Coordinates of C-alpha atoms in Angstrom, one line a residue:
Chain A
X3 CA 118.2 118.9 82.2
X4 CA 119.7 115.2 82.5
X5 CA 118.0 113.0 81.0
X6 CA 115.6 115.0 78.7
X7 CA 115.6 116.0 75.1
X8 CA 116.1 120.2 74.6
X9 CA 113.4 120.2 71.9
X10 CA 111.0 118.9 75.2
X11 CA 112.5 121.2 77.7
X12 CA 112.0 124.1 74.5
X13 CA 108.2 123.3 74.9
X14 CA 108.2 123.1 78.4
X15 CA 109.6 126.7 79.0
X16 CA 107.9 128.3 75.6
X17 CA 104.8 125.9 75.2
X18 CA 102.9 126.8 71.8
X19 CA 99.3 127.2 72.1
X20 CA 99.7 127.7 75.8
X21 CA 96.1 129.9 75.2
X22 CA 92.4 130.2 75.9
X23 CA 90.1 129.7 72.8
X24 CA 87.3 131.8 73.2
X25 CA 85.0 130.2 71.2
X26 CA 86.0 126.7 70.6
X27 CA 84.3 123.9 68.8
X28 CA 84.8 121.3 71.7
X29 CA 86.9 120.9 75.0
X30 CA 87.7 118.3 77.3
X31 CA 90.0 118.3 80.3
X32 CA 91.7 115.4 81.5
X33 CA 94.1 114.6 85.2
X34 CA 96.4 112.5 86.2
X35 CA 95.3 111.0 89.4
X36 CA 98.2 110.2 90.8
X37 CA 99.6 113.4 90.9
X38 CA 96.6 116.2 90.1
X39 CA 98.4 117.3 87.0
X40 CA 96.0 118.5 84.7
X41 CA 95.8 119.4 80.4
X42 CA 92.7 121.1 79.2
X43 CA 92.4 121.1 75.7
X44 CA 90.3 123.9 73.1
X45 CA 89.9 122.9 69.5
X46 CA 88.3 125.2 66.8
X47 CA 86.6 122.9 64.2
X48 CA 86.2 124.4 61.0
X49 CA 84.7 122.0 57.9
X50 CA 86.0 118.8 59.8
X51 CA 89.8 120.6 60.2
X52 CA 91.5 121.6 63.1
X53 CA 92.0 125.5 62.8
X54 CA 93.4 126.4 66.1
X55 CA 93.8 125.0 69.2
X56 CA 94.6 126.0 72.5
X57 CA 95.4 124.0 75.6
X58 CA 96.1 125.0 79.6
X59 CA 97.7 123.2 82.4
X60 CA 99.8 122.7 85.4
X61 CA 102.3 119.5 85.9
X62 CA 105.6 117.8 85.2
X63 CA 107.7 119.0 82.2
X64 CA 106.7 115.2 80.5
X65 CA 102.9 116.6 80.7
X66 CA 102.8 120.1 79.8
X67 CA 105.5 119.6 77.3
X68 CA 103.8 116.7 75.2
X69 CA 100.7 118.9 75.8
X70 CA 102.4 121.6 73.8
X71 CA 104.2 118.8 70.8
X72 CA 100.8 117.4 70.4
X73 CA 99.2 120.8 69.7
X74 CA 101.7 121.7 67.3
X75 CA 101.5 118.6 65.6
X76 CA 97.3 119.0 65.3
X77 CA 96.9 122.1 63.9
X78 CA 95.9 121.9 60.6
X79 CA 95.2 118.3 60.2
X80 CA 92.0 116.5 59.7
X81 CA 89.3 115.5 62.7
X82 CA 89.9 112.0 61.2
X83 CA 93.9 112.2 60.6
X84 CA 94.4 113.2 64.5
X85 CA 91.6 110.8 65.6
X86 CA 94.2 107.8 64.5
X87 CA 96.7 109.2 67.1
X88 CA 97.8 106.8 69.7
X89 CA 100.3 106.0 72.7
X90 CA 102.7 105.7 69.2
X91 CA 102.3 109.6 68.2
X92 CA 102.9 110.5 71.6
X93 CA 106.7 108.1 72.2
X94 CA 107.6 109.5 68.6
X95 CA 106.8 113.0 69.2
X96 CA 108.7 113.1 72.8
X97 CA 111.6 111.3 71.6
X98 CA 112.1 109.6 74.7
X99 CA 111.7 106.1 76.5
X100 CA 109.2 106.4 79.3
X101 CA 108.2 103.2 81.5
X102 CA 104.0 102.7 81.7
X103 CA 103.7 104.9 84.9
X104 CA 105.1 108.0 83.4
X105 CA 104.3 107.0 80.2
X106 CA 100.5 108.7 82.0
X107 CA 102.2 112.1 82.2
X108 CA 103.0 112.3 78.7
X109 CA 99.1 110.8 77.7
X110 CA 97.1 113.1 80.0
X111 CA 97.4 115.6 76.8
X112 CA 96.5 112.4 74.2
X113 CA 93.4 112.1 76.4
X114 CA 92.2 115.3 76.2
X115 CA 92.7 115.4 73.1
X116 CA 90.7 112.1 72.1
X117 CA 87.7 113.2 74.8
X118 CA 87.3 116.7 72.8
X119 CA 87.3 114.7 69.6
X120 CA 84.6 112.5 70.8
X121 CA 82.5 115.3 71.9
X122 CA 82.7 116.6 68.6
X123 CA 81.7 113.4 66.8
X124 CA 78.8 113.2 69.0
X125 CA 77.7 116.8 68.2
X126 CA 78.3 117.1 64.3
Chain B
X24 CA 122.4 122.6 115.7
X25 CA 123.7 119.1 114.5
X26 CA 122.3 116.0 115.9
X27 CA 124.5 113.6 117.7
X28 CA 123.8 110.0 118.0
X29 CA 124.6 106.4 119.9
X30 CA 125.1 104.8 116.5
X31 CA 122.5 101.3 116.8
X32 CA 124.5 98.3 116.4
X33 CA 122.4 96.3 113.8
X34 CA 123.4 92.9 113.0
X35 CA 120.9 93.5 109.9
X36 CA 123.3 94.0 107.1
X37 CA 122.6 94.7 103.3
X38 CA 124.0 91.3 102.3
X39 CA 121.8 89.5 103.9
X40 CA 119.4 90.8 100.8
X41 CA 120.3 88.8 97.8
X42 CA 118.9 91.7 95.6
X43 CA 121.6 93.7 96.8
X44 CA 124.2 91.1 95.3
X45 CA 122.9 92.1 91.7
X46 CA 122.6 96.0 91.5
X47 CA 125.6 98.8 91.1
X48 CA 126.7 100.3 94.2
X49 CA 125.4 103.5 93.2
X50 CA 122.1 101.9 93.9
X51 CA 119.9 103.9 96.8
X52 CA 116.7 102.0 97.5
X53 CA 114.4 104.4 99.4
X54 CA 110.9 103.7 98.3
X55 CA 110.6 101.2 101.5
X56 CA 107.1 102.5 102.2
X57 CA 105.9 100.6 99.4
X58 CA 107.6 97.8 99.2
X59 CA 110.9 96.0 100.6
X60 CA 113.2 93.6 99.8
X61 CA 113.6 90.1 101.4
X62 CA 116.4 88.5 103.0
X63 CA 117.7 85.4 101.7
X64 CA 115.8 83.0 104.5
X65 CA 112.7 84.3 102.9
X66 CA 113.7 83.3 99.4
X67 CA 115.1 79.7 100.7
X68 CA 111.8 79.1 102.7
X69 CA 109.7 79.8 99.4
X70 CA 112.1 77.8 97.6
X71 CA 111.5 74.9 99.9
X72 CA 107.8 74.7 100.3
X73 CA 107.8 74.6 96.1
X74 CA 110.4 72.1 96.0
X75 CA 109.7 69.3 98.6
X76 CA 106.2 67.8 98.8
X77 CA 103.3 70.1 99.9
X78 CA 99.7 69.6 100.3
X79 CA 97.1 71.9 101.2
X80 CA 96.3 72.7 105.0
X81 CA 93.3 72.1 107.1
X82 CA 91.5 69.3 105.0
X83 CA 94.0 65.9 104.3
X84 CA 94.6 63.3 107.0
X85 CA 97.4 61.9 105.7
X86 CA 100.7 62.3 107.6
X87 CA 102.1 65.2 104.8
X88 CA 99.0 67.3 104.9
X89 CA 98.8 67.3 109.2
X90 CA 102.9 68.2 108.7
X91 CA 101.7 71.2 106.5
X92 CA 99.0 72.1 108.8
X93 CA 101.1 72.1 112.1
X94 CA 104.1 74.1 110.4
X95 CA 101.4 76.8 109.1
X96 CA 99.6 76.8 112.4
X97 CA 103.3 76.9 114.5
X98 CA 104.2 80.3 112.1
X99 CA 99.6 81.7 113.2
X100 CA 101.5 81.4 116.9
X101 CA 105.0 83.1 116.5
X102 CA 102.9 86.3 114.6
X103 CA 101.2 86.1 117.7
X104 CA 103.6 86.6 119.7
X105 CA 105.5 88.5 117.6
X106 CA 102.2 91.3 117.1
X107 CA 102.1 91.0 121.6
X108 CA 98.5 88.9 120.8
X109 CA 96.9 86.9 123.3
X110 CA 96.5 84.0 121.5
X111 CA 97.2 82.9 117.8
X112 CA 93.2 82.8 117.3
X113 CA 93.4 86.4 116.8
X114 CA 95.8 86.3 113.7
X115 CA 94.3 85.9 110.6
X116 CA 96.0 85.8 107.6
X117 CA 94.6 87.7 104.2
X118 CA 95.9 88.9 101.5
X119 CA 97.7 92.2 102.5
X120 CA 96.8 95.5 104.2
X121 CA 94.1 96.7 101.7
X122 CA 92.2 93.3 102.0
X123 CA 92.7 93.3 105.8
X124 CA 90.9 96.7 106.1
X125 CA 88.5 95.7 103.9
X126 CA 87.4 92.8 105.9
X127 CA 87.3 94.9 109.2
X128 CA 85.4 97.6 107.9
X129 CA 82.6 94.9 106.4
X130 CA 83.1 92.4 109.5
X131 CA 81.6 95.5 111.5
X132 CA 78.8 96.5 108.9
X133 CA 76.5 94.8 110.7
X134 CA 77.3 97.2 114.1
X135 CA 76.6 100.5 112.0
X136 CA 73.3 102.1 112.1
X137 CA 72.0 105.3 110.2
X138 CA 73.7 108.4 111.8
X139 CA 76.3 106.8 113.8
X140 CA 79.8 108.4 113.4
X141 CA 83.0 107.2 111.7
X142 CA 86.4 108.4 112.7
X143 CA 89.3 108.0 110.6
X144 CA 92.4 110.6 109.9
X145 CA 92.8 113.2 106.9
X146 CA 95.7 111.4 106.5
X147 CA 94.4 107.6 105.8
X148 CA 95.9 105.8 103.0
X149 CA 92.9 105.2 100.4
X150 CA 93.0 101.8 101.3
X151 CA 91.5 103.2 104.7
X152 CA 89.8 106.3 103.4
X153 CA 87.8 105.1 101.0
X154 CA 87.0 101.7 102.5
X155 CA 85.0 103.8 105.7
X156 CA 83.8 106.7 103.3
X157 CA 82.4 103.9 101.2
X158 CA 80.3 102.3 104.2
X159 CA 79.0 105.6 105.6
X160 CA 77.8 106.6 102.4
X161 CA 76.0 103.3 102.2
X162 CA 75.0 103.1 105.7
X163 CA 73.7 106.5 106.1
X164 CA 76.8 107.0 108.9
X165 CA 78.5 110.3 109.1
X166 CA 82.3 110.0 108.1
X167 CA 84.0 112.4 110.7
X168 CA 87.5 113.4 109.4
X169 CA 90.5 114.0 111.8
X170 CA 92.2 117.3 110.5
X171 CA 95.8 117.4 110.4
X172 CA 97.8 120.2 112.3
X173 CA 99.2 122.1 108.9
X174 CA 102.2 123.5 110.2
X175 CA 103.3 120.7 112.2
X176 CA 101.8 117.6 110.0
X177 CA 100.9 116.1 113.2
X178 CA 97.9 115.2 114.9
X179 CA 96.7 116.3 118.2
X180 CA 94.4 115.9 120.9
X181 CA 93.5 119.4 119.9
X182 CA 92.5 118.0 116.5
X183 CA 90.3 115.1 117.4
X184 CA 88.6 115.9 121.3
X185 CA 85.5 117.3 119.4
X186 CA 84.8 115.2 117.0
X187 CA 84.8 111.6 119.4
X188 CA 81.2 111.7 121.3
X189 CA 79.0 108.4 122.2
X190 CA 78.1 108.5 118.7
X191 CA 81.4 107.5 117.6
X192 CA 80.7 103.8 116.4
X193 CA 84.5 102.8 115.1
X194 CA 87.5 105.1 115.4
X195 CA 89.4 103.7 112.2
X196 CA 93.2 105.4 112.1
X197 CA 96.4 104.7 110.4
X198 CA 99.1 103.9 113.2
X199 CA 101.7 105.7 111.5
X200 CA 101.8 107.9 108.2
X201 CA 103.0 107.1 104.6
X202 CA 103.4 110.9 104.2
X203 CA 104.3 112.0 107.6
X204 CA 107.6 111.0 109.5
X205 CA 105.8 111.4 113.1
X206 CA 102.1 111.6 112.9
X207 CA 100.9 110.7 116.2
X208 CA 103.3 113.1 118.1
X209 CA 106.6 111.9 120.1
X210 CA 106.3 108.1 120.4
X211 CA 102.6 108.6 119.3
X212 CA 101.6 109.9 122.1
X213 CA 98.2 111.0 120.5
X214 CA 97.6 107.3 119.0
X215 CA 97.5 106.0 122.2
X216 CA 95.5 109.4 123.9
X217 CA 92.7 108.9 121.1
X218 CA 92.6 105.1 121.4
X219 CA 92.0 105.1 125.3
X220 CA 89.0 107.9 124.0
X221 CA 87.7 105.9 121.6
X222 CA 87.5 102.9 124.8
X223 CA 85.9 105.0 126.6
X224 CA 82.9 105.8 124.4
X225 CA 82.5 101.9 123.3
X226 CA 83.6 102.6 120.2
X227 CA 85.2 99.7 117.6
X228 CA 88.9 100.5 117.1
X229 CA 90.3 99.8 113.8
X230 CA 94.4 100.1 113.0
X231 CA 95.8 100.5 109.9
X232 CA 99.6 99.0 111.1
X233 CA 101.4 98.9 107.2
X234 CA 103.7 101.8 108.0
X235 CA 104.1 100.8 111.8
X236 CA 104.3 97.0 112.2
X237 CA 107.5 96.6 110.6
X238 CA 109.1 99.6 112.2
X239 CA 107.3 99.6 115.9
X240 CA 106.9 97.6 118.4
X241 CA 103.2 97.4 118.9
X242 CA 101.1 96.0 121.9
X243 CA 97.7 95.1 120.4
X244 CA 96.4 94.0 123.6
X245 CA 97.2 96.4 126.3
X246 CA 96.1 99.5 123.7
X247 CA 92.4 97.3 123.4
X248 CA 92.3 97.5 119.9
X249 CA 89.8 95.8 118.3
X250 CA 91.6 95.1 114.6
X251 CA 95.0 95.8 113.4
X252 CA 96.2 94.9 109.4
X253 CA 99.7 95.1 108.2
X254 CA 101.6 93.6 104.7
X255 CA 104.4 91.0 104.7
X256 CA 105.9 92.3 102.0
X257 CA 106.2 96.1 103.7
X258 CA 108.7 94.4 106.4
X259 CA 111.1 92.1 104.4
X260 CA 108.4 89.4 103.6
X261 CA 106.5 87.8 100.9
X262 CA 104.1 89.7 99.0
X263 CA 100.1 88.5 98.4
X264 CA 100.4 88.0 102.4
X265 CA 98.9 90.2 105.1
X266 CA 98.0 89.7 108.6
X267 CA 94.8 91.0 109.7
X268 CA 94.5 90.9 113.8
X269 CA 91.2 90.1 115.2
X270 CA 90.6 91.0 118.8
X271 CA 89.1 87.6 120.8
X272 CA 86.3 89.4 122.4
X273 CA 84.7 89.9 118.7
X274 CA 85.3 86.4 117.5
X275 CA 82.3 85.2 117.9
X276 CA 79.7 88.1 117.3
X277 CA 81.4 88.7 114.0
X278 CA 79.6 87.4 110.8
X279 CA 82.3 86.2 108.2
X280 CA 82.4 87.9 104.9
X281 CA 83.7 85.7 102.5
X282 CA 82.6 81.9 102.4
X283 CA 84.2 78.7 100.8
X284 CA 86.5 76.1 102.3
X285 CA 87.9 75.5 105.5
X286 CA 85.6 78.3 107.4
X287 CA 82.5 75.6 107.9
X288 CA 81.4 74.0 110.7
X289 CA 78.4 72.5 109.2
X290 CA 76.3 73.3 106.2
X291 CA 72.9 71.9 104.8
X292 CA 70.7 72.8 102.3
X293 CA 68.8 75.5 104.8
X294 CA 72.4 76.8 106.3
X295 CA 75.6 76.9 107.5
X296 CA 77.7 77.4 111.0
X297 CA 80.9 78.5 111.1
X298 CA 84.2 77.3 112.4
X299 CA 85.6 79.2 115.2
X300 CA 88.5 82.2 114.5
X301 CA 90.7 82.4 112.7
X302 CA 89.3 79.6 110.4
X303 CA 86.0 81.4 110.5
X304 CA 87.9 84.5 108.4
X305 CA 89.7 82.4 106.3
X306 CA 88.0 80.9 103.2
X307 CA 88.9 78.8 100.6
X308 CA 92.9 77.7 100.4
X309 CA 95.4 80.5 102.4
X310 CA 98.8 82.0 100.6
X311 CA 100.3 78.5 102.2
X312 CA 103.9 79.4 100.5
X313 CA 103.9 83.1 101.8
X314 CA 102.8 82.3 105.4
X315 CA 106.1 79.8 105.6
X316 CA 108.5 82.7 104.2
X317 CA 107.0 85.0 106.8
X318 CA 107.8 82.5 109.1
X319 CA 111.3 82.8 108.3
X320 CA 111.4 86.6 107.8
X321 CA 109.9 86.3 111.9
X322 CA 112.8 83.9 112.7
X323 CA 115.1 86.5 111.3
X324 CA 114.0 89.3 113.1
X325 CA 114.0 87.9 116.1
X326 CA 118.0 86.5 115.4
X327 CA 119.2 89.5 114.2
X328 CA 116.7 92.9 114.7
X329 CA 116.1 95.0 117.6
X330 CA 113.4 97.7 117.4
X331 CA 115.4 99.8 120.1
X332 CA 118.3 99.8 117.9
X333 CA 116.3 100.5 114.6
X334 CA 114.7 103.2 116.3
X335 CA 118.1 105.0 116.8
X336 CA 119.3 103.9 113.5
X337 CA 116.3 105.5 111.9
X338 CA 116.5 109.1 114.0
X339 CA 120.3 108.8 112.4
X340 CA 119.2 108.6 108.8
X341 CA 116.1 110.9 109.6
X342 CA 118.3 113.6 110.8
X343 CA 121.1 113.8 108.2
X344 CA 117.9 113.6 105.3
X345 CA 116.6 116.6 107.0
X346 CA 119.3 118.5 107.7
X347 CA 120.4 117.4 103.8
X348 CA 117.2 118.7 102.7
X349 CA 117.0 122.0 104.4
X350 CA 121.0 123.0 103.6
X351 CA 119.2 122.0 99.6
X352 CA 116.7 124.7 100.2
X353 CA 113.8 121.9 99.8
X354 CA 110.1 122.6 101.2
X355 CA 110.2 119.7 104.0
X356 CA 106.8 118.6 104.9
X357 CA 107.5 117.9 109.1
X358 CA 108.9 120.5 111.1
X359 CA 112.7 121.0 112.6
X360 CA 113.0 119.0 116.2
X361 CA 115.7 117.8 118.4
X362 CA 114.6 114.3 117.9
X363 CA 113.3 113.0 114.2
X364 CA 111.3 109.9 114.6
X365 CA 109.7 108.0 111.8
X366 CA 110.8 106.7 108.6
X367 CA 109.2 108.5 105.9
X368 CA 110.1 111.9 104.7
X369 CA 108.0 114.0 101.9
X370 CA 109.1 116.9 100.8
X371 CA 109.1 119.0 97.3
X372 CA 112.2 120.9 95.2
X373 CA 111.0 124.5 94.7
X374 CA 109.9 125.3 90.9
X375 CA 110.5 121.6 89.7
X376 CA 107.0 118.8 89.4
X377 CA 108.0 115.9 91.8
X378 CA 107.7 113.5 89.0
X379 CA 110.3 115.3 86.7
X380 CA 112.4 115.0 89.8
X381 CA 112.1 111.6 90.9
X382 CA 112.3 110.4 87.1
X383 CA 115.7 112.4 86.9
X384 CA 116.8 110.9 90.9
X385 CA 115.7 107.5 89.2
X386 CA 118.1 107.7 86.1
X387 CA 121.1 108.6 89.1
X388 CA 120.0 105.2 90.7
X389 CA 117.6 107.1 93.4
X390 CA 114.8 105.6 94.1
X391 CA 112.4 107.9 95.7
X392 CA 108.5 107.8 95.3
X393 CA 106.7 111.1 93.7
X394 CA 102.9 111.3 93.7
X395 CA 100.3 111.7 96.2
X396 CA 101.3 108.6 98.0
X397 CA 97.8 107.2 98.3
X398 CA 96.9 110.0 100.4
X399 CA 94.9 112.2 97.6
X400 CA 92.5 113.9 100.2
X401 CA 95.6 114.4 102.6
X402 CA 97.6 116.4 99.9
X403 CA 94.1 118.4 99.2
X404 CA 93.2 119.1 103.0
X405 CA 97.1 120.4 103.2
X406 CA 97.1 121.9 99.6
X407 CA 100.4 119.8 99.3
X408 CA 101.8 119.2 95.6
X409 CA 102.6 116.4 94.4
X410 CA 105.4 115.6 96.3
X411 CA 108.8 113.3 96.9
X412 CA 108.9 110.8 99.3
X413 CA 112.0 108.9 101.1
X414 CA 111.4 105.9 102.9
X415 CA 114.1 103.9 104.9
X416 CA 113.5 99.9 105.6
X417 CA 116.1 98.1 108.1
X418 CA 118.9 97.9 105.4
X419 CA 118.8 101.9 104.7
X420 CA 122.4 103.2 105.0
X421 CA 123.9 106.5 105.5
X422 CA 125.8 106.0 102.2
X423 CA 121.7 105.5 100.5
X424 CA 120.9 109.4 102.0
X425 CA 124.4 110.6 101.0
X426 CA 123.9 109.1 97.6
X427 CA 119.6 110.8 97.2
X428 CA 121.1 114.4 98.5
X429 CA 124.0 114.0 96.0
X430 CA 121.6 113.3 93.2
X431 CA 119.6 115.9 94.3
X432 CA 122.7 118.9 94.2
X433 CA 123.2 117.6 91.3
X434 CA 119.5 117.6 90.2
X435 CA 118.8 121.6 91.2
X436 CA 122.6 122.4 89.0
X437 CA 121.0 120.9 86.5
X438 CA 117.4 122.5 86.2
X439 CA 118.4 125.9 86.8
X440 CA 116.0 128.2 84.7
X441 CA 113.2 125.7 83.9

């Protein structure tokens, strides 16, 4: 579509990780309010690593997209290498220029993300 | 079948709007519902407050500041009797819609007792949701919600004749929707139906005007409401100015709720009085700059607009978006009639998030909102998406709604299979 990269519109229409973790270490959900789109995110903590992760949703191709980058791009790492992630990560795994307000579609996923990390911290 | 129109004759022309001197042609503007462009006279009239010698109004003696002063009070008086108030007491000036419902709503705290009701609309702007649900929860009131007819996205008597009893303390409503192109029914009918109701039972009457002043012709007085609060900036103005109207028969039983300068009568170290209205609302030093741009935008208007002629000029554009829309196969959220009032149109493209569409629109020079509009319990009530939203100001062309269907062929050619 105009206007977006194919590698995005890949993950919007095959998402990886689009999956329920039955078990997961920590979750956290977060929303966009101005629009109800919503990422929840399921991470399986194993030894302070990121085994799997899993992540649902509904929303805009920006959201569920990133959503579906930033999952690829976690899996694997360290609790402490993905807990350095910022609005950075998310522009240079999207590849695009967003202004500040959409900029929120594509950090709903960051969110999660950071929320379930916390909880985790807290926990362990 | 096609709807045939008397084109209105509007004097109004893009040109006069110096933004329009500095975008492409293939530049549709149609997010009006949040804010507007000014004309030039608004610009010059900023321009030359800033630049010739001002002083502050209401407090100096010398010849400058009572020149201020009488030019800030001359533009209270021509809002007066451009808004059909009695008298210029009744307009106060704040800073915009949101802060003019705010001070309503805690003007008339005092008035609301533990199990009284609260009426407002499912389809309130935040600005007016939240301000009443807010003050019920903290006065123990009960917040009584106006559905919305979900096949027509109107509101009728049908909707509101139980809920309005002698219990009904204020009846706060929005005048005209920033979702819906025709709320209140042909001509608001309804508005008018509910406001004679909410008379009837004694019952405060609170107006939320943004998405009606600067479309409608409204007649404060003769409908007995009790406050009305529109934006500058929604109707060719200034922004950080709003008017808030202030019905005279409340002037003086009405506690102010913000205190400072220029709203004191007398104070000692035991208390203060108050000056009269619309001093009395007005504390500490007033948007001077914006009120004499509004003054201009009025004197425009009333050179060059007609709200008979806009009205025709909007059921033009309304029809050809619609009709545009449906041929598109979009979901249209206000039904198929002869006669399309209003000036805001929502609707969503099937299979495709409103923001991915609206971000697309934008990169074709289409500028359409996407979102929830403000209206978050509205879109719940209605189980609406997130949707897109068209909304025309008195510059709005046909050529804007040929250029936003045109973006939007080429929008659904282009998204096939997502």
């Amino acid at each position: 579509m105009y206007g977006y990269q194919e590698e995005l519109l890949d993950h919007y229409q095959f998402p990886r990780n689009r999956k329920v973790i039955s078990h997961p270490t920590v979750q956290a959900q977060e929303v966009n309010p101005s629009c109800g789109d919503m990422i929840s995110i399921m991470l399986l903590i194993i030894e302070g690593v990121i085994t799997d992760i899993g992540f649902e949703g509904k929303g805009c191709i920006i959201s569920q997209a990133t959503a579906s980058l930033l999952s690829e791009s976690c899996k694997g790492k360290s609790v402490s290498e993905v807990s350095a992630y910022n609005y950075k990560t998310i522009e240079s795994l999207i590849k695009m220029p967003l202004g500040p307000n959409r900029m929120r579609c594509a950090l709903i996923s960051l969110e999660a993300l950071k929320a379930a990390l916390e909880h985790y911290k807290l926990s362990s | 079948m096609k709807c045939v129109f008397i084109r209105g004759i509007s004097m109004i022309k893009k040109s006069d709007f110096p933004v329009f001197h500095h975008v492409p042609n293939s530049f549709a503007y149609l997010d009006n519902a949040s804010t507007t462009f000014v004309p030039q006279q608004v610009v010059d009239a900023l321009t030359d407050y800033y630049t010739h010698p001002y002083t502050n109004v209401h407090r100096g003696i010398y010849n400058l500041a009572e020149e201020t002063t009488i030019q800030y009070e001359q533009i209270r008086k021509e809002v007066a009797t451009f808004i059909n108030a009695r008298e210029k007491s009744e307009v106060v000036f704040t800073k915009g819609t949101t802060d003019g419902l705010n001070m309503a709503a805690r003007l008339l705290v005092p008035f609301i007792n533990k199990g009284d009701e609260i009426l407002i609309t499912q389809a309130e702007h935040h600005a007016h949701f939240v301000t009443w649900q807010q003050i019920a929860l903290e006065k123990g009131a009960h917040l009584r919600i106006i559905p919305v007819n979900p096949s027509s996205y109107t509101i009728t008597n049908s909707c509101y004749d139980s809920l309005i009893s002698s219990r009904t303390k204020v009846v706060a409503v929005t005048a005209s929707s920033n979702v819906f192109p025709a709320l209140w029914g042909p001509e608001s009918l309804y508005l008018w139906d509910l406001l004679k109701k909410a008379n009837a039972v004694n019952a405060f009457t609170v107006i939320d005007g943004a998405q009606y002043i600067p479309h409608m012709a409204l007649q404060l007085e003769d409908m007995s409401i009790d406050f009305c609060a529109f934006s500058t900036h929604k109707m060719g103005g200034p922004t950080g100015l709003g008017i808030l109207y202030i019905r005279k028969r409340l002037h003086d039983c009405l506690m102010p709720v913000q205190f400072g300068g220029g709203m004191i009568f007398s104070v000692t170290n035991e208390e203060s009085k108050w000056a009269r209205s619309p001093q009395r609302f007005e504390a500490g030093t007033p948007p001077i700059a914006q009120v004499k741009a509004f003054g201009a935008l009025l004197k425009y208007w009333k050179e060059k607009g007609s709200y008979k002629k806009l009205s025709s000029h909007y059921q033009e554009l309304m029809c050809q978006l619609y009709e545009g829309l449906q041929a598109l196969g979009m979901v249209i959220y206000a039904p198929h009639t002869d006669i399309y009032e209003g000036h805001v149109l929502s609707w969503s493209v099937p299979q495709l998030h409103a923001h991915d569409a609206a971000h697309v629109l934008g990169m074709q020079g289409c500028y359409v909102r996407a979102g929830d509009h403000c209206a978050q319990p509205l879109h719940h009530a209605l189980r609406m998406p997130a949707t897109l939203r068209a909304s025309f100001f008195w510059y709005t062309t046909r050529e804007d709604i040929e250029h936003l269907l045109s973006s939007l062929e080429y929008l659904l050619t282009h998204s096939k299979g997502l």
